[in-house]
N, CA, C and O atoms as a DFTB+ gen file, in Angstrom:
652 C
 N C O
     1  1     102.368      56.928      79.598
     2  2     101.188      56.155      78.847
     3  2     101.088      57.334      77.496
     4  3     101.101      58.563      77.560
     5  1     100.999      56.556      76.459
     6  2     101.067      57.146      75.033
     7  2      99.615      57.641      73.844
     8  3      98.961      56.783      73.251
     9  1      99.416      58.782      73.740
    10  2      98.430      58.840      73.179
    11  2      98.673      58.675      71.713
    12  3      99.688      59.073      71.140
    13  1      97.334      57.852      70.957
    14  2      98.061      57.254      69.532
    15  2      97.641      59.222      68.953
    16  3      97.113      60.232      69.417
    17  1      98.503      58.617      67.350
    18  2      98.308      60.268      67.107
    19  2      99.089      61.268      67.029
    20  3     100.129      61.367      67.680
    21  1      98.549      62.332      66.009
    22  2     100.199      63.130      66.176
    23  2     100.255      64.021      67.363
    24  3      99.353      64.169      68.188
    25  1     101.292      64.535      67.354
    26  2     101.117      65.475      68.854
    27  2     100.731      66.889      68.106
    28  3     100.906      67.223      66.934
    29  1     100.032      67.730      69.414
    30  2      99.547      68.728      69.444
    31  2      99.326      69.509      70.500
    32  3      98.423      69.407      71.329
    33  1     100.799      70.859      70.396
    34  2     101.183      72.143      70.854
    35  2      99.614      72.159      71.871
    36  3      98.536      71.919      71.328
    37  1      99.714      72.458      73.299
    38  2      98.760      73.140      73.689
    39  2      99.112      74.517      74.275
    40  3     100.125      74.697      74.952
    41  1      98.271      75.425      73.997
    42  2      98.752      77.140      73.811
    43  2      97.762      77.713      75.035
    44  3      96.619      77.844      74.596
    45  1      97.846      77.997      76.088
    46  2      97.143      78.952      77.240
    47  2      96.939      80.376      76.608
    48  3      97.713      81.296      76.341
    49  1      95.831      80.221      76.500
    50  2      94.638      81.711      76.223
    51  2      94.983      82.826      77.022
    52  3      95.725      82.327      77.868
    53  1      94.873      84.300      77.318
    54  2      94.315      84.899      78.071
    55  2      93.447      84.512      79.018
    56  3      93.496      84.777      80.219
    57  1      92.530      83.779      78.347
    58  2      91.211      83.530      79.216
    59  2      91.646      82.782      80.768
    60  3      91.233      83.088      81.887
    61  1      92.710      81.611      80.341
    62  2      93.575      80.356      81.027
    63  2      94.662      81.314      82.255
    64  3      95.147      80.805      83.265
    65  1      94.755      82.059      82.034
    66  2      96.207      82.732      82.988
    67  2      94.962      82.928      84.054
    68  3      93.751      83.109      83.933
    69  1      95.984      82.785      85.285
    70  2      95.756      83.259      86.531
    71  2      95.875      84.740      86.615
    72  3      96.770      85.367      86.048
    73  1      95.168      85.147      87.167
    74  2      95.895      87.087      87.117
    75  2      96.470      87.468      88.027
    76  3      96.230      86.619      88.886
    77  1      97.118      88.224      88.465
    78  2      98.251      88.907      89.437
    79  2      97.073      89.353      90.012
    80  3      95.997      89.593      89.465
    81  1      97.422      89.445      91.265
    82  2      96.705      90.192      92.143
    83  2      97.490      90.862      92.826
    84  3      97.980      90.285      93.797
    85  1      97.867      92.236      92.576
    86  2      98.523      93.616      93.015
    87  2      97.955      94.297      94.776
    88  3      96.841      94.171      95.284
    89  1      98.996      94.892      95.261
    90  2      98.795      95.437      96.067
    91  2      98.126      96.554      95.833
    92  3      98.623      97.096      94.845
    93  1      97.006      97.323      96.376
    94  2      96.658      98.666      95.861
    95  2      97.553     100.049      96.311
    96  3      97.813     100.139      97.511
    97  1      97.903     100.833      95.653
    98  2      99.002     101.490      96.184
    99  2      97.657     102.466      97.574
   100  3      96.514     102.682      97.976
   101  1      99.203     102.679      97.674
   102  2      99.138     103.437      99.707
   103  2      98.094     104.392      99.813
   104  3      97.064     103.901     100.275
   105  1      98.050     105.206      99.625
   106  2      96.906     106.668      99.261
   107  2      95.625     105.790      99.219
   108  3      94.719     106.045     100.013
   109  1      95.524     104.946      98.486
   110  2      94.053     104.337      98.278
   111  2      93.602     103.246      99.113
   112  3      92.437     102.852      99.051
   113  1      94.514     102.702      99.941
   114  2      94.642     101.952     101.230
   115  2      94.081     103.205     102.388
   116  3      93.071     102.972     103.052
   117  1      94.901     104.643     102.563
   118  2      94.803     105.371     104.077
   119  2      93.795     105.897     103.392
   120  3      92.997     106.228     104.268
   121  1      93.431     106.123     102.556
   122  2      91.715     107.191     101.986
   123  2      90.928     105.868     102.418
   124  3      90.316     106.118     103.456
   125  1      90.712     104.494     101.981
   126  2      89.675     103.777     102.577
   127  2      89.343     103.231     103.647
   128  3      88.297     102.775     104.108
   129  1      90.982     103.401     104.177
   130  2      90.683     103.634     106.161
   131  2      90.117     104.594     106.680
   132  3      89.582     104.733     107.780
   133  1      90.241     105.169     105.946
   134  2      89.904     107.144     106.836
   135  2      88.225     106.837     106.972
   136  3      87.678     107.302     107.971
   137  1      87.482     106.151     106.101
   138  2      86.195     106.795     105.754
   139  2      85.691     105.477     106.550
   140  3      86.207     104.364     106.449
   141  1      84.500     105.847     107.421
   142  2      83.618     105.232     108.831
   143  2      83.495     104.012     107.768
   144  3      83.216     103.927     106.572
   145  1      83.852     103.087     108.833
   146  2      83.823     101.578     108.481
   147  2      82.253     101.205     107.866
   148  3      82.152     100.606     106.795
   149  1      81.147     101.586     108.589
   150  2      79.767     101.863     108.297
   151  2      79.337     101.921     106.958
   152  3      78.531     101.216     106.352
   153  1      80.416     103.452     106.393
   154  2      79.814     104.018     105.066
   155  2      80.908     103.346     104.132
   156  3      80.761     103.765     102.984
   157  1      81.861     102.525     104.230
   158  2      82.390     102.065     102.811
   159  2      82.409     101.487     101.877
   160  3      82.588     100.290     102.102
   161  1      82.305     101.738     100.817
   162  2      81.512     101.060      99.358
   163  2      82.234     100.140      99.576
   164  3      83.014      99.937     100.506
   165  1      81.828      99.215      98.187
   166  2      82.456      98.044      98.395
   167  2      83.721      97.672      97.686
   168  3      84.162      96.539      97.494
   169  1      84.221      98.813      97.335
   170  2      85.165      99.063      96.201
   171  2      86.519      99.436      97.527
   172  3      87.652      98.958      97.581
   173  1      85.939     100.322      98.353
   174  2      86.797     100.681      99.608
   175  2      87.082      99.359     100.171
   176  3      88.185      98.896     100.464
   177  1      85.929      98.821     100.280
   178  2      86.194      97.069     101.945
   179  2      88.095      96.212     100.572
   180  3      89.187      95.686     100.789
   181  1      87.325      96.616      99.446
   182  2      88.261      95.786      98.367
   183  2      89.512      96.233      98.740
   184  3      90.215      95.580      99.510
   185  1      89.829      97.214      98.296
   186  2      90.990      98.130      98.159
   187  2      91.926      97.479     100.049
   188  3      93.047      96.973     100.097
   189  1      91.384      97.630     100.780
   190  2      91.650      97.207     102.361
   191  2      91.499      95.644     102.034
   192  3      92.517      95.073     102.425
   193  1      90.597      94.763     101.460
   194  2      91.062      93.653     101.595
   195  2      92.324      93.385     101.010
   196  3      93.205      92.755     101.595
   197  1      92.433      93.875      99.809
   198  2      93.492      93.841      99.184
   199  2      94.687      93.621      99.965
   200  3      95.308      92.558      99.944
   201  1      95.069      94.834     100.793
   202  2      95.829      95.032     101.491
   203  2      96.442      94.023     102.384
   204  3      97.566      93.534     102.493
   205  1      95.253      93.880     103.012
   206  2      95.340      93.016     104.225
   207  2      96.111      91.100     103.618
   208  3      97.065      90.415     103.986
   209  1      95.416      91.003     102.954
   210  2      95.612      89.605     102.080
   211  2      97.186      89.375     101.687
   212  3      97.911      88.407     101.916
   213  1      97.452      90.602     101.019
   214  2      98.878      90.612     100.706
   215  2      99.682      90.902     101.561
   216  3     100.690      91.242     100.942
   217  1      99.919      91.003     102.910
   218  2     100.664      91.212     103.887
   219  2     100.653      89.611     104.055
   220  3      99.575      89.024     104.152
   221  1     101.755      88.990     104.085
   222  2     102.715      87.827     105.453
   223  2     102.301      87.555     106.240
   224  3     101.611      86.622     106.652
   225  1     102.937      88.890     106.743
   226  2     102.430      88.859     108.347
   227  2     100.594      88.753     109.194
   228  3     100.189      88.117     110.167
   229  1      99.817      89.839     108.099
   230  2      98.790      89.435     108.184
   231  2      98.242      88.318     108.224
   232  3      97.569      87.825     109.129
   233  1      98.590      87.812     107.014
   234  2      97.743      86.432     106.388
   235  2      98.526      85.621     107.353
   236  3      97.880      84.645     106.971
   237  1      99.132      85.234     108.039
   238  2      99.404      84.109     109.155
   239  2      98.916      84.512     110.076
   240  3      98.903      83.569     110.867
   241  1      98.349      85.594     110.650
   242  2      97.203      86.157     111.760
   243  2      95.544      86.134     111.630
   244  3      94.612      86.038     112.429
   245  1      95.644      86.233     110.596
   246  2      94.268      86.206     110.247
   247  2      93.666      84.990     109.618
   248  3      92.451      84.795     109.595
   249  1      94.637      84.105     109.063
   250  2      94.197      82.704     108.593
   251  2      93.270      82.173     107.596
   252  3      93.259      81.041     107.111
   253  1      92.422      83.250     107.341
   254  2      91.450      82.479     106.276
   255  2      91.074      83.908     105.643
   256  3      91.304      84.930     106.291
   257  1      90.470      83.964     104.318
   258  2      89.432      85.159     103.661
   259  2      88.416      85.452     104.623
   260  3      88.230      86.662     104.752
   261  1      87.473      84.481     105.565
   262  2      86.719      85.342     106.268
   263  2      86.776      86.277     107.191
   264  3      86.003      87.184     107.497
   265  1      88.283      85.771     107.784
   266  2      88.954      86.967     109.329
   267  2      89.640      87.928     107.786
   268  3      88.468      88.113     107.457
   269  1      90.190      88.416     107.009
   270  2      90.470      89.293     106.582
   271  2      88.873      90.200     106.076
   272  3      88.542      91.342     106.394
   273  1      88.275      89.400     105.380
   274  2      87.197      90.447     105.180
   275  2      86.280      91.107     106.299
   276  3      85.590      92.123     106.224
   277  1      86.513      90.074     107.547
   278  2      85.883      91.228     108.571
   279  2      86.821      92.136     108.933
   280  3      86.552      93.234     109.420
   281  1      87.932      91.718     108.711
   282  2      88.972      92.976     109.540
   283  2      88.952      94.234     108.503
   284  3      89.118      95.409     108.830
   285  1      88.702      93.725     107.125
   286  2      88.385      94.838     106.013
   287  2      87.297      95.432     106.366
   288  3      87.233      96.634     106.107
   289  1      86.249      94.845     106.983
   290  2      85.378      95.952     106.968
   291  2      85.491      96.563     108.133
   292  3      84.820      97.593     108.085
   293  1      86.116      96.408     109.363
   294  2      86.249      96.917     110.531
   295  2      87.179      97.706     110.901
   296  3      86.959      98.667     111.638
   297  1      88.383      97.393     110.420
   298  2      89.821      98.567     110.276
   299  2      89.227      99.936     110.852
   300  3      88.062     100.319     110.748
   301  1      89.989     100.402     111.304
   302  2      90.100     101.724     111.658
   303  2      91.612     102.314     110.987
   304  3      92.669     101.684     110.958
   305  1      91.348     103.827     110.422
   306  2      92.858     104.732     110.728
   307  2      93.083     105.481     111.929
   308  3      92.350     106.335     112.426
   309  1      94.123     105.078     112.308
   310  2      94.799     105.862     113.297
   311  2      96.248     106.770     112.990
   312  3      97.041     106.274     112.189
   313  1      96.494     107.728     113.450
   314  2      97.280     108.788     113.058
   315  2      97.887     109.165     113.963
   316  3      97.145     109.689     114.793
   317  1      99.208     109.163     114.317
   318  2      99.549     109.524     115.532
   319  2     101.025     110.630     114.911
   320  3     101.634     110.387     113.869
   321  1     101.302     111.674     115.735
   322  2     102.362     112.704     115.436
   323  2     103.931     111.931     116.507
   324  3     103.712     111.233     117.496
   325  1     104.589     112.080     116.288
   326  2     106.136     112.219     116.910
   327  2     105.640     112.109     118.386
   328  3     104.848     112.991     118.718
   329  1     105.929     111.291     119.217
   330  2     105.526     111.840     120.781
   331  2     104.279     111.831     121.301
   332  3     104.097     112.437     122.357
   333  1     103.323     111.231     120.740
   334  2     102.052     110.644     121.107
   335  2     102.007     109.366     121.580
   336  3     102.711     108.582     120.944
   337  1     101.373     108.894     122.538
   338  2     101.120     107.933     122.653
   339  2      99.760     106.986     122.286
   340  3      98.594     107.313     122.511
   341  1     100.146     105.935     121.765
   342  2      98.967     104.883     121.060
   343  2      97.915     104.154     122.203
   344  3      96.687     104.174     122.118
   345  1      98.809     103.427     123.426
   346  2      98.171     102.657     124.731
   347  2      99.749     102.778     125.756
   348  3     100.856     102.867     125.226
   349  1      99.569     102.761     127.008
   350  2     100.144     102.373     128.232
   351  2      99.966     101.297     128.170
   352  3      99.032     100.761     127.574
   353  1     101.044     100.633     128.926
   354  2     101.110      99.109     129.553
   355  2     100.073      99.144     130.298
   356  3      99.484     100.192     130.560
   357  1      99.691      97.861     130.774
   358  2      98.850      97.894     131.448
   359  2      97.159      98.124     130.782
   360  3      96.173      97.776     131.431
   361  1      97.068      98.745     129.437
   362  2      95.583      99.425     129.039
   363  2      94.899      98.533     128.542
   364  3      95.601      97.936     127.725
   365  1      93.515      97.955     128.612
   366  2      92.913      97.397     128.109
   367  2      93.551      97.236     126.770
   368  3      94.283      98.158     126.412
   369  1      93.374      96.087     125.867
   370  2      93.635      96.272     124.623
   371  2      92.342      96.008     123.672
   372  3      91.510      95.135     123.914
   373  1      92.285      96.984     122.431
   374  2      90.735      97.113     121.761
   375  2      91.376      97.208     120.779
   376  3      91.253      98.314     120.253
   377  1      92.240      96.312     120.106
   378  2      92.347      95.769     118.608
   379  2      94.036      95.270     118.268
   380  3      94.801      95.228     119.231
   381  1      94.397      95.020     117.318
   382  2      95.595      95.286     117.057
   383  2      96.014      95.737     116.031
   384  3      95.062      95.672     115.253
   385  1      97.467      96.471     115.156
   386  2      97.909      97.340     114.698
   387  2      98.708      96.968     113.782
   388  3      99.705      96.283     114.011
   389  1      98.252      97.507     112.269
   390  2      99.173      96.811     111.251
   391  2      99.765      98.726     111.114
   392  3      98.980      99.666     111.238
   393  1     101.442      98.900     110.813
   394  2     101.675     100.331     110.259
   395  2     101.894     100.282     108.851
   396  3     102.335      99.453     108.055
   397  1     101.388     101.577     108.799
   398  2     101.291     101.741     107.169
   399  2     102.112     102.524     106.780
   400  3     102.445     102.299     105.616
   401  1     102.760     103.636     107.393
   402  2     103.674     104.293     107.272
   403  2     104.452     104.748     108.904
   404  3     103.817     104.905     109.947
   405  1     105.876     104.883     108.755
   406  2     106.788     105.447     109.748
   407  2     106.867     104.203     110.884
   408  3     106.657     103.043     110.530
   409  1     107.147     104.501     112.097
   410  2     107.657     103.283     113.035
   411  2     106.574     103.593     114.529
   412  3     105.727     104.451     114.778
   413  1     107.064     102.546     115.206
   414  2     106.333     102.926     116.733
   415  2     107.494     102.476     117.777
   416  3     107.826     101.321     118.046
   417  1     107.889     103.379     118.162
   418  2     108.889     102.626     119.517
   419  2     107.896     101.626     120.908
   420  3     106.876     101.811     121.571
   421  1     108.452     101.064     120.837
   422  2     107.880     100.372     122.302
   423  2     108.885     100.856     123.335
   424  3     110.085     101.102     123.215
   425  1     107.953     100.935     124.535
   426  2     109.024     101.713     125.336
   427  2     108.583     101.085     126.505
   428  3     107.360     100.957     126.558
   429  1     109.240     100.640     127.496
   430  2     109.053      99.984     128.821
   431  2     109.362     101.024     130.145
   432  3     110.250     101.875     130.109
   433  1     108.577     100.826     131.171
   434  2     109.335     101.402     132.131
   435  2     109.882     100.504     132.906
   436  3     109.438      99.368     133.066
   437  1     111.309     101.164     133.657
   438  2     112.136     100.062     134.492
   439  2     111.593     100.895     135.850
   440  3     110.925     101.926     135.766
   441  1     111.900     100.418     136.814
   442  2     111.802     101.160     138.374
   443  2     112.763     100.020     138.939
   444  3     112.887      98.796     138.976
   445  1     113.598     101.669     139.517
   446  2     114.839     101.286     139.884
   447  2     115.097     101.907     141.906
   448  3     114.974     102.875     142.657
   449  1     115.507     100.474     141.845
   450  2     115.961      99.809     143.119
   451  2     116.869     100.524     143.794
   452  3     116.814     100.671     145.015
   453  1     117.684     100.973     143.120
   454  2     119.083     100.960     144.256
   455  2     120.176     102.013     142.960
   456  3     120.710     101.480     141.987
   457  1     120.262     103.164     143.205
   458  2     121.425     103.923     142.487
   459  2     122.326     103.213     141.099
   460  3     122.651     103.660     140.000
   461  1     122.515     101.921     141.776
   462  2     123.736     100.974     141.360
   463  2     122.646     100.698     139.929
   464  3     123.243      99.882     139.227
   465  1     121.641     100.978     139.430
   466  2     121.309     100.182     138.668
   467  2     121.359     101.340     137.501
   468  3     121.073     101.039     136.342
   469  1     121.737     102.679     137.864
   470  2     121.519     103.833     136.941
   471  2     123.166     103.492     135.607
   472  3     124.049     102.694     135.920
   473  1     123.193     104.173     134.435
   474  2     124.087     103.689     133.619
   475  2     123.846     105.299     132.952
   476  3     123.012     106.176     133.174
   477  1     124.830     105.206     132.184
   478  2     124.898     106.519     131.115
   479  2     123.845     106.352     130.138
   480  3     123.181     107.355     129.876
   481  1     123.571     105.265     129.550
   482  2     122.425     105.109     128.691
   483  2     120.818     105.259     129.097
   484  3     119.799     105.427     128.426
   485  1     121.080     105.118     130.503
   486  2     120.169     105.123     131.323
   487  2     119.491     106.602     131.132
   488  3     118.283     106.805     131.254
   489  1     120.141     107.269     130.919
   490  2     120.541     108.895     131.564
   491  2     120.253     109.911     129.765
   492  3     119.818     111.011     129.426
   493  1     120.577     109.210     129.382
   494  2     120.180     109.832     128.021
   495  2     118.842     109.006     127.142
   496  3     118.616     109.297     125.967
   497  1     118.174     108.152     127.749
   498  2     116.803     107.836     127.250
   499  2     115.611     108.525     128.217
   500  3     114.399     108.679     128.069
   501  1     116.774     108.934     129.514
   502  2     115.575     109.202     130.198
   503  2     115.215     110.619     129.607
   504  3     114.038     110.966     129.514
   505  1     116.319     111.474     129.186
   506  2     116.295     112.954     128.339
   507  2     115.594     112.965     127.652
   508  3     114.889     113.973     127.630
   509  1     115.295     111.784     126.564
   510  2     114.905     111.443     125.885
   511  2     113.464     111.383     125.937
   512  3     112.926     112.078     125.074
   513  1     112.550     110.642     126.834
   514  2     111.725     110.825     126.989
   515  2     111.089     111.273     128.156
   516  3     110.279     110.771     128.936
   517  1     111.750     112.496     128.059
   518  2     111.630     113.472     129.685
   519  2     109.780     114.023     129.111
   520  3     108.931     114.264     129.970
   521  1     109.522     114.113     127.878
   522  2     107.984     114.812     128.209
   523  2     107.193     113.027     128.415
   524  3     106.367     112.821     129.304
   525  1     107.520     112.223     127.703
   526  2     106.483     110.724     128.216
   527  2     106.265     110.773     129.936
   528  3     105.214     110.822     130.576
   529  1     107.266     110.749     130.269
   530  2     107.832     111.110     131.956
   531  2     106.363     111.485     132.434
   532  3     105.394     110.858     132.861
   533  1     106.745     113.147     132.086
   534  2     105.891     114.087     132.061
   535  2     104.283     113.789     132.480
   536  3     103.628     114.014     133.498
   537  1     103.957     113.116     131.069
   538  2     102.566     112.544     131.093
   539  2     102.414     111.364     131.755
   540  3     101.258     110.957     131.638
   541  1     103.102     110.660     132.393
   542  2     103.076     109.510     132.952
   543  2     103.103     110.127     134.398
   544  3     102.720     109.267     135.190
   545  1     103.341     111.019     134.874
   546  2     103.594     111.733     136.208
   547  2     104.980     110.945     136.806
   548  3     104.824     110.709     138.004
   549  1     106.212     110.506     136.323
   550  2     106.711     109.641     136.633
   551  2     107.826     110.195     137.229
   552  3     107.913     111.394     136.964
   553  1     108.765     109.750     137.976
   554  2     109.663     110.829     139.029
   555  2     111.007     109.931     138.475
   556  3     111.031     108.701     138.502
   557  1     112.302     110.925     137.884
   558  2     113.017     110.253     137.088
   559  2     113.906     109.985     138.311
   560  3     115.111     109.888     138.080
   561  1     113.507     109.858     139.515
   562  2     114.804     109.518     140.515
   563  2     114.398     108.136     140.740
   564  3     115.265     107.348     141.116
   565  1     113.232     107.741     140.569
   566  2     112.290     106.600     140.650
   567  2     112.455     105.374     139.673
   568  3     112.616     104.184     139.943
   569  1     112.377     105.937     138.608
   570  2     111.452     105.537     137.103
   571  2     112.536     105.905     135.954
   572  3     113.126     106.982     135.874
   573  1     112.652     105.017     135.253
   574  2     113.537     105.059     133.608
   575  2     112.622     104.615     132.911
   576  3     111.732     103.888     133.352
   577  1     112.762     105.142     131.270
   578  2     111.996     104.567     130.315
   579  2     113.180     104.200     129.543
   580  3     114.174     104.924     129.498
   581  1     113.036     102.542     128.640
   582  2     113.753     102.328     128.148
   583  2     112.735     101.543     126.445
   584  3     111.664     101.019     126.142
   585  1     114.018     101.978     125.851
   586  2     113.054     101.153     123.717
   587  2     113.845     100.483     123.723
   588  3     115.057     100.667     123.611
   589  1     112.678      98.723     123.989
   590  2     112.647      97.815     123.871
   591  2     112.773      97.374     121.861
   592  3     113.466      96.586     121.217
   593  1     111.841      98.248     121.549
   594  2     111.676      97.668     120.205
   595  2     111.618      98.449     119.450
   596  3     111.654      99.493     120.102
   597  1     111.533      98.730     118.259
   598  2     111.034      99.452     117.142
   599  2     110.352      98.680     116.343
   600  3     110.959      97.766     115.784
   601  1     109.020      98.853     116.116
   602  2     108.234      98.209     114.625
   603  2     107.878      99.185     113.325
   604  3     107.437     100.335     113.322
   605  1     108.173      98.449     112.402
   606  2     108.320      99.244     111.268
   607  2     107.130      99.067     110.467
   608  3     106.303      98.158     110.547
   609  1     107.154     100.000     109.730
   610  2     106.257     100.050     108.340
   611  2     105.825      98.684     108.038
   612  3     106.605      97.873     108.538
   613  1     104.924      98.179     107.440
   614  2     104.242      96.771     107.141
   615  2     104.355      95.783     108.024
   616  3     104.083      94.641     107.656
   617  1     104.862      96.087     109.626
   618  2     104.669      95.593     110.625
   619  2     103.336      95.469     111.841
   620  3     102.673      96.351     112.386
   621  1     103.309      94.038     111.957
   622  2     101.760      94.202     113.372
   623  2     102.024      94.276     114.578
   624  3     103.178      94.061     114.947
   625  1     101.356      94.490     115.183
   626  2     101.819      94.416     117.047
   627  2     100.500      94.598     117.634
   628  3      99.678      95.288     117.030
   629  1     100.138      93.921     119.015
   630  2      99.014      94.145     119.390
   631  2      98.208      92.957     119.245
   632  3      97.154      93.003     119.878
   633  1      98.408      91.963     118.619
   634  2      97.754      91.226     118.336
   635  2      97.357      89.992     119.298
   636  3      96.293      89.393     119.450
   637  1      98.424      89.871     119.791
   638  2      98.941      88.973     121.546
   639  2      97.950      89.508     122.064
   640  3      96.833      89.126     121.714
   641  1      98.112      90.648     123.144
   642  2      96.722      90.752     123.840
   643  2      95.736      90.774     123.601
   644  3      94.947      90.213     124.361
   645  1      95.105      91.658     122.019
   646  2      93.934      91.661     122.134
   647  2      92.971      90.230     121.603
   648  3      91.781      90.015     121.833
   649  1      94.279      89.095     120.569
   650  2      93.633      88.270     120.448
   651  2      93.556      87.001     121.944
   652  3      92.826      86.012     121.879
């Protein structure tokens, strides 16, 4: 369909542009998460909200802005040192986790039935996890620990058990 008259170009001014939402600086997110959820300002909640909103993995999990807002208000910051345990297999789930920095090893316990189950790789991993085996009161003659996954920065885990 043609309109009568002369052609007039259409210009979009600044008021008509959709603003680009940028992820907040990492330090601001960490600082906001360290504040007790009941004492966070609206600005701190918005910082966390933008971080969650712009993460594709989390957006798929949370599905809608209301859930993201709830997560922004209730999220807690957990910092672990190398070798610390976040939770053990079989623990009651208390939430799901989003890795801001570093990585998390997923380690499972293998029960050995016979000596022929042992291999050189198992011996190396047993040595690497000796401190963890002590914490868990495991016997290296009966049990082995094995790293089955490494979860990296920007990834989430624990959501299946929690939800």
